[in-house]
mmCIF file of C-alpha atoms in Angstrom:
data_model
loop_
_atom_site.group_PDB
_atom_site.id
_atom_site.type_symbol
_atom_site.label_atom_id
_atom_site.label_comp_id
_atom_site.label_asym_id
_atom_site.label_seq_id
_atom_site.Cartn_x
_atom_site.Cartn_y
_atom_site.Cartn_z
ATOM 1 C CA UNK A 1 92.035 102.892 72.254
ATOM 2 C CA UNK A 2 94.439 103.801 75.010
ATOM 3 C CA UNK A 3 94.338 103.445 78.787
ATOM 4 C CA UNK A 4 92.363 106.399 80.130
ATOM 5 C CA UNK A 5 94.762 106.861 83.043
ATOM 6 C CA UNK A 6 97.565 107.458 80.534
ATOM 7 C CA UNK A 7 95.429 109.973 78.632
ATOM 8 C CA UNK A 8 94.672 112.178 81.656
ATOM 9 C CA UNK A 9 97.693 111.708 83.943
ATOM 10 C CA UNK A 10 99.760 114.916 84.168
ATOM 11 C CA UNK A 11 103.047 112.997 84.507
ATOM 12 C CA UNK A 12 104.631 110.114 82.627
ATOM 13 C CA UNK A 13 104.050 107.529 85.371
ATOM 14 C CA UNK A 14 101.973 105.148 83.221
ATOM 15 C CA UNK A 15 104.530 103.039 81.375
ATOM 16 C CA UNK A 16 103.050 100.220 79.279
ATOM 17 C CA UNK A 17 104.756 96.847 79.719
ATOM 18 C CA UNK A 18 104.463 94.986 76.420
ATOM 19 C CA UNK A 19 105.575 91.764 78.165
ATOM 20 C CA UNK A 20 102.568 91.806 80.524
ATOM 21 C CA UNK A 21 99.550 92.861 78.458
ATOM 22 C CA UNK A 22 96.194 91.828 79.932
ATOM 23 C CA UNK A 23 92.815 91.786 78.233
ATOM 24 C CA UNK A 24 89.940 93.912 79.481
ATOM 25 C CA UNK A 25 88.170 90.697 80.544
ATOM 26 C CA UNK A 26 91.167 89.646 82.677
ATOM 27 C CA UNK A 27 91.436 93.063 84.302
ATOM 28 C CA UNK A 28 87.710 93.169 85.093
ATOM 29 C CA UNK A 29 87.946 89.695 86.614
ATOM 30 C CA UNK A 30 90.791 90.848 88.865
ATOM 31 C CA UNK A 31 88.806 93.941 89.837
ATOM 32 C CA UNK A 32 85.761 91.850 90.797
ATOM 33 C CA UNK A 33 87.976 89.536 92.865
ATOM 34 C CA UNK A 34 89.799 92.346 94.684
ATOM 35 C CA UNK A 35 86.638 94.339 95.386
ATOM 36 C CA UNK A 36 84.265 91.481 96.170
ATOM 37 C CA UNK A 37 82.087 91.814 99.244
ATOM 38 C CA UNK A 38 82.538 88.460 100.980
#
């Protein structure tokens, strides 16, 4: 598995930060929070 943005991006702008790895569950939680319809 690899981030899909890194697989399709035409430039090397996706740089993984091993010091700040987040689980898929954490990322989905952040997405729900940021895109909630309050």
